[in-house]
Tab-separated table of C-alpha atoms in Angstrom:
chain	number	residue	atom	x	y	z
F	29	UNK	CA	24.679	-8.298	49.144
F	30	UNK	CA	21.640	-10.556	48.098
F	31	UNK	CA	19.901	-7.316	47.137
F	32	UNK	CA	23.184	-6.124	44.874
F	33	UNK	CA	23.045	-9.640	43.632
F	34	UNK	CA	19.187	-9.170	42.896
F	35	UNK	CA	19.853	-5.893	41.308
F	36	UNK	CA	22.445	-7.476	39.131
F	37	UNK	CA	20.337	-10.069	37.664
F	38	UNK	CA	17.506	-7.616	36.846
F	39	UNK	CA	20.018	-5.718	34.858
F	40	UNK	CA	20.942	-8.460	33.285
F	41	UNK	CA	17.562	-9.637	32.343
F	42	UNK	CA	16.572	-6.120	30.907
F	43	UNK	CA	19.645	-6.216	28.571
F	44	UNK	CA	18.902	-9.311	27.535
F	45	UNK	CA	15.271	-8.279	26.682
F	46	UNK	CA	17.030	-5.415	24.822
F	47	UNK	CA	19.022	-7.771	22.925
F	48	UNK	CA	16.296	-9.784	21.583
F	49	UNK	CA	14.170	-6.877	20.604
F	50	UNK	CA	17.127	-5.537	18.892
F	51	UNK	CA	17.831	-8.995	17.116
F	52	UNK	CA	14.008	-9.686	16.166
F	53	UNK	CA	13.433	-6.295	14.891
F	54	UNK	CA	16.908	-6.284	12.991
F	55	UNK	CA	15.757	-9.684	11.455
F	56	UNK	CA	12.063	-8.277	10.501
F	57	UNK	CA	13.683	-5.436	8.776
F	58	UNK	CA	16.050	-7.075	6.855
F	59	UNK	CA	13.324	-9.667	5.801
F	60	UNK	CA	11.337	-6.577	4.348
F	61	UNK	CA	14.671	-5.419	2.474
F	62	UNK	CA	14.516	-8.726	1.075
F	63	UNK	CA	11.027	-8.915	-0.164
F	64	UNK	CA	11.205	-5.683	-1.780
F	65	UNK	CA	14.536	-6.775	-3.485
F	66	UNK	CA	12.198	-9.775	-4.666
F	67	UNK	CA	9.661	-7.412	-6.033
F	68	UNK	CA	12.049	-4.985	-7.653
F	69	UNK	CA	12.473	-7.175	-10.700
F	70	UNK	CA	9.037	-8.004	-11.345
F	71	UNK	CA	7.297	-6.191	-14.571
F	72	UNK	CA	4.653	-4.297	-13.944
F	73	UNK	CA	1.153	-4.793	-14.616
F	74	UNK	CA	-0.976	-2.110	-16.988
F	75	UNK	CA	-4.578	-2.023	-15.330
F	76	UNK	CA	-5.848	-0.457	-18.752
F	77	UNK	CA	-4.071	-3.125	-20.957
F	78	UNK	CA	-6.977	-4.884	-22.206
F	79	UNK	CA	-5.488	-7.919	-22.309
F	80	UNK	CA	-4.967	-8.055	-18.684
F	81	UNK	CA	-7.785	-10.259	-16.453
F	82	UNK	CA	-8.500	-8.220	-13.371
F	83	UNK	CA	-9.833	-11.414	-12.039
F	84	UNK	CA	-6.698	-12.904	-11.856
F	85	UNK	CA	-4.734	-10.124	-9.747
F	86	UNK	CA	-3.510	-10.759	-6.610
F	87	UNK	CA	-1.962	-9.494	-3.303
F	88	UNK	CA	1.817	-8.895	-4.117
F	89	UNK	CA	1.544	-8.089	-7.894
F	90	UNK	CA	3.261	-5.167	-9.207
F	91	UNK	CA	1.201	-2.460	-11.174
F	92	UNK	CA	3.088	0.145	-13.364
F	93	UNK	CA	1.407	2.521	-15.705
F	94	UNK	CA	0.616	5.707	-16.914
F	95	UNK	CA	-2.637	6.847	-14.920
F	96	UNK	CA	-4.978	8.323	-17.665
F	97	UNK	CA	-7.994	9.159	-15.228
F	98	UNK	CA	-8.984	8.416	-11.697
F	99	UNK	CA	-12.370	8.245	-9.912
F	100	UNK	CA	-13.299	9.943	-6.596
F	101	UNK	CA	-11.843	9.880	-3.219
F	102	UNK	CA	-13.870	8.025	-0.769
F	103	UNK	CA	-11.517	8.032	2.000
F	104	UNK	CA	-9.014	9.672	3.503
F	105	UNK	CA	-6.534	9.614	6.638
F	106	UNK	CA	-6.080	12.956	8.505
F	107	UNK	CA	-3.556	14.327	10.973
F	108	UNK	CA	-4.246	17.576	12.844
F	109	UNK	CA	-7.138	18.467	10.054
F	110	UNK	CA	-5.130	17.502	6.935
F	111	UNK	CA	-5.339	14.634	4.928
F	112	UNK	CA	-2.158	12.580	5.264
F	113	UNK	CA	-3.206	9.284	2.752
F	114	UNK	CA	-6.328	9.056	0.622
F	115	UNK	CA	-8.176	6.385	-1.038
F	116	UNK	CA	-9.293	6.790	-4.547
F	117	UNK	CA	-11.543	4.347	-6.556
F	118	UNK	CA	-10.273	3.678	-10.038
F	119	UNK	CA	-12.632	2.318	-12.762
F	120	UNK	CA	-11.901	-0.493	-15.235
F	121	UNK	CA	-13.547	1.269	-18.433
F	122	UNK	CA	-15.074	-1.103	-21.288
F	123	UNK	CA	-15.216	0.811	-24.540
F	124	UNK	CA	-15.877	-2.439	-26.680
F	125	UNK	CA	-19.389	-1.469	-27.635
F	126	UNK	CA	-18.768	2.215	-27.811
F	127	UNK	CA	-16.628	5.232	-27.578
F	128	UNK	CA	-18.182	6.137	-23.933
F	129	UNK	CA	-17.125	3.893	-21.554
F	130	UNK	CA	-18.907	1.361	-19.117
F	131	UNK	CA	-17.736	0.717	-15.730
F	132	UNK	CA	-16.967	-3.248	-15.332
F	133	UNK	CA	-14.905	-3.266	-11.717
F	134	UNK	CA	-13.251	-0.764	-9.637
F	135	UNK	CA	-10.104	-1.178	-7.758
F	136	UNK	CA	-8.846	0.998	-4.728
F	137	UNK	CA	-5.640	3.279	-5.172
F	138	UNK	CA	-3.896	4.468	-1.700
F	139	UNK	CA	-2.461	7.994	-2.413
F	140	UNK	CA	0.281	9.424	-0.161
F	141	UNK	CA	0.533	13.487	0.383
F	142	UNK	CA	3.134	13.741	-2.308
F	143	UNK	CA	0.734	12.577	-5.068
F	144	UNK	CA	-2.476	14.517	-4.037
F	145	UNK	CA	-2.114	16.904	-6.875
F	146	UNK	CA	-1.301	14.588	-9.351
F	147	UNK	CA	-4.160	12.145	-8.490
F	148	UNK	CA	-6.508	15.311	-8.666
F	149	UNK	CA	-5.411	16.421	-12.260
F	150	UNK	CA	-6.279	12.865	-13.602
F	151	UNK	CA	-9.321	12.871	-11.778
F	152	UNK	CA	-10.790	15.584	-13.806
F	153	UNK	CA	-10.052	13.667	-17.173
F	154	UNK	CA	-12.817	11.276	-16.513
F	155	UNK	CA	-16.208	12.851	-17.199
F	156	UNK	CA	-19.601	11.078	-16.965
F	157	UNK	CA	-22.428	11.730	-19.116
F	158	UNK	CA	-25.902	9.898	-17.425
F	159	UNK	CA	-27.126	8.598	-20.318
F	160	UNK	CA	-24.286	7.649	-22.679
F	161	UNK	CA	-21.541	6.783	-19.716
F	162	UNK	CA	-18.042	7.606	-19.420
F	163	UNK	CA	-15.269	9.410	-21.422
F	164	UNK	CA	-11.566	10.451	-20.833
F	165	UNK	CA	-10.899	13.861	-22.190
F	166	UNK	CA	-8.889	13.694	-25.388
F	167	UNK	CA	-5.263	14.946	-25.009
F	168	UNK	CA	-5.425	14.741	-21.146
F	169	UNK	CA	-2.351	14.261	-19.089
F	170	UNK	CA	-1.433	11.236	-17.256
F	171	UNK	CA	0.706	10.408	-14.581
F	172	UNK	CA	3.009	7.728	-13.643
F	173	UNK	CA	2.297	5.166	-10.736
F	174	UNK	CA	3.849	2.116	-9.670
F	175	UNK	CA	2.285	-0.002	-6.848
F	176	UNK	CA	2.179	-3.372	-4.967
F	177	UNK	CA	-1.201	-4.886	-4.668
F	178	UNK	CA	-2.629	-5.702	-0.982
F	179	UNK	CA	-5.317	-7.040	0.341
F	180	UNK	CA	-8.266	-4.428	1.333
F	181	UNK	CA	-8.437	-3.787	5.018
F	182	UNK	CA	-11.584	-3.840	6.646
F	183	UNK	CA	-11.967	-0.154	7.588
F	184	UNK	CA	-11.504	0.445	3.850
F	185	UNK	CA	-14.102	-1.914	2.731
F	186	UNK	CA	-16.628	0.182	5.063
F	187	UNK	CA	-16.105	3.030	3.662
F	188	UNK	CA	-15.993	1.908	0.007
F	189	UNK	CA	-19.170	-0.122	0.455
F	190	UNK	CA	-20.725	3.268	2.037
F	191	UNK	CA	-19.418	5.202	-1.035
F	192	UNK	CA	-20.661	2.560	-3.566
F	193	UNK	CA	-24.004	2.814	-1.767
F	194	UNK	CA	-24.263	6.532	-2.561
F	195	UNK	CA	-23.704	5.421	-5.986
F	196	UNK	CA	-26.477	3.169	-6.516
F	197	UNK	CA	-24.879	-0.144	-5.915
F	198	UNK	CA	-26.501	-2.400	-2.708
F	199	UNK	CA	-25.854	-5.750	-1.277
F	200	UNK	CA	-24.242	-8.331	-3.610
F	201	UNK	CA	-24.334	-5.721	-6.355
F	202	UNK	CA	-21.980	-3.595	-4.296
F	203	UNK	CA	-19.627	-6.239	-3.056
F	204	UNK	CA	-19.361	-7.526	-6.727
F	205	UNK	CA	-18.395	-4.464	-8.463
F	206	UNK	CA	-14.710	-4.005	-6.918
F	207	UNK	CA	-11.617	-6.252	-6.263
F	208	UNK	CA	-10.700	-6.697	-2.831
F	209	UNK	CA	-7.453	-5.185	-3.303
F	210	UNK	CA	-5.281	-1.857	-2.847
F	211	UNK	CA	-2.754	-0.671	-5.229
F	212	UNK	CA	-0.226	0.553	-2.508
F	213	UNK	CA	2.893	2.912	-3.383
F	214	UNK	CA	5.802	0.819	-4.093
F	215	UNK	CA	9.240	1.586	-3.043
F	216	UNK	CA	11.947	0.027	-4.895
F	217	UNK	CA	14.798	1.222	-2.572
F	218	UNK	CA	14.683	-1.679	0.424
F	219	UNK	CA	18.271	-0.467	1.210
F	220	UNK	CA	17.041	1.582	4.043
F	221	UNK	CA	15.103	-1.421	5.446
F	222	UNK	CA	18.288	-3.397	5.309
F	223	UNK	CA	20.480	-0.752	6.535
F	224	UNK	CA	18.598	-0.264	9.639
F	225	UNK	CA	18.046	-4.198	9.953
F	226	UNK	CA	21.580	-4.932	9.953
F	227	UNK	CA	22.618	-2.248	12.810
F	228	UNK	CA	19.804	-3.153	15.053
F	229	UNK	CA	21.063	-6.646	14.246
F	230	UNK	CA	24.946	-5.545	15.578
F	231	UNK	CA	23.390	-3.614	18.248
F	232	UNK	CA	21.729	-6.588	19.590
F	233	UNK	CA	24.612	-9.148	19.123
F	234	UNK	CA	26.550	-6.658	20.999
F	235	UNK	CA	24.476	-6.641	23.918
F	236	UNK	CA	24.480	-10.309	24.152
F	237	UNK	CA	28.458	-10.053	23.987
F	238	UNK	CA	28.384	-7.543	26.801
F	239	UNK	CA	25.937	-9.882	28.976
F	240	UNK	CA	28.437	-12.931	28.176
F	241	UNK	CA	31.364	-10.852	29.240
F	242	UNK	CA	30.113	-9.792	32.425
F	243	UNK	CA	29.146	-13.188	33.284
F	244	UNK	CA	32.609	-14.474	32.691
């Protein structure tokens, strides 16, 4: 009899743990959806706009622009030997003193696999002359991007500093030439997060109701 009671208590405990997991996961997904909705109304920032101060950018800002060029890919995440996500370095070019741009700052763009071809196409638009600087090919194509700024990770920073070192930047020069932010592809459709959260919440509450009913 005691063994049956013990097994029953263990079953109820496992159900309770499952209910708590579902409820907490549901709340988390709904919160993500709400954050997405709050960001949907923000006006996107064009990083090539000369009136934009890169120093004022911060995590959470929405970036939206027609990307005219792109720097090199300095990092990639792979699965089964194939790239699934890449990190590109976007340079802010200053054309104030010449038709040939000089680099002021870099910022990292995160690129998902579906956008590889687009990023590579605009990467070809940026040409460098060792004496005069950079220039953008006339009448070149652009790609429309929308992203949300997040803080750069330690792994991304390490790969970035290695790459900047290969370009001749060293020490504090390398650390001061980039913003510690990443433009992450932005999903404007928070609906799936909220829907998934609602389902998990209902399941969790349903399990809790079963537990209460069994005790009665």
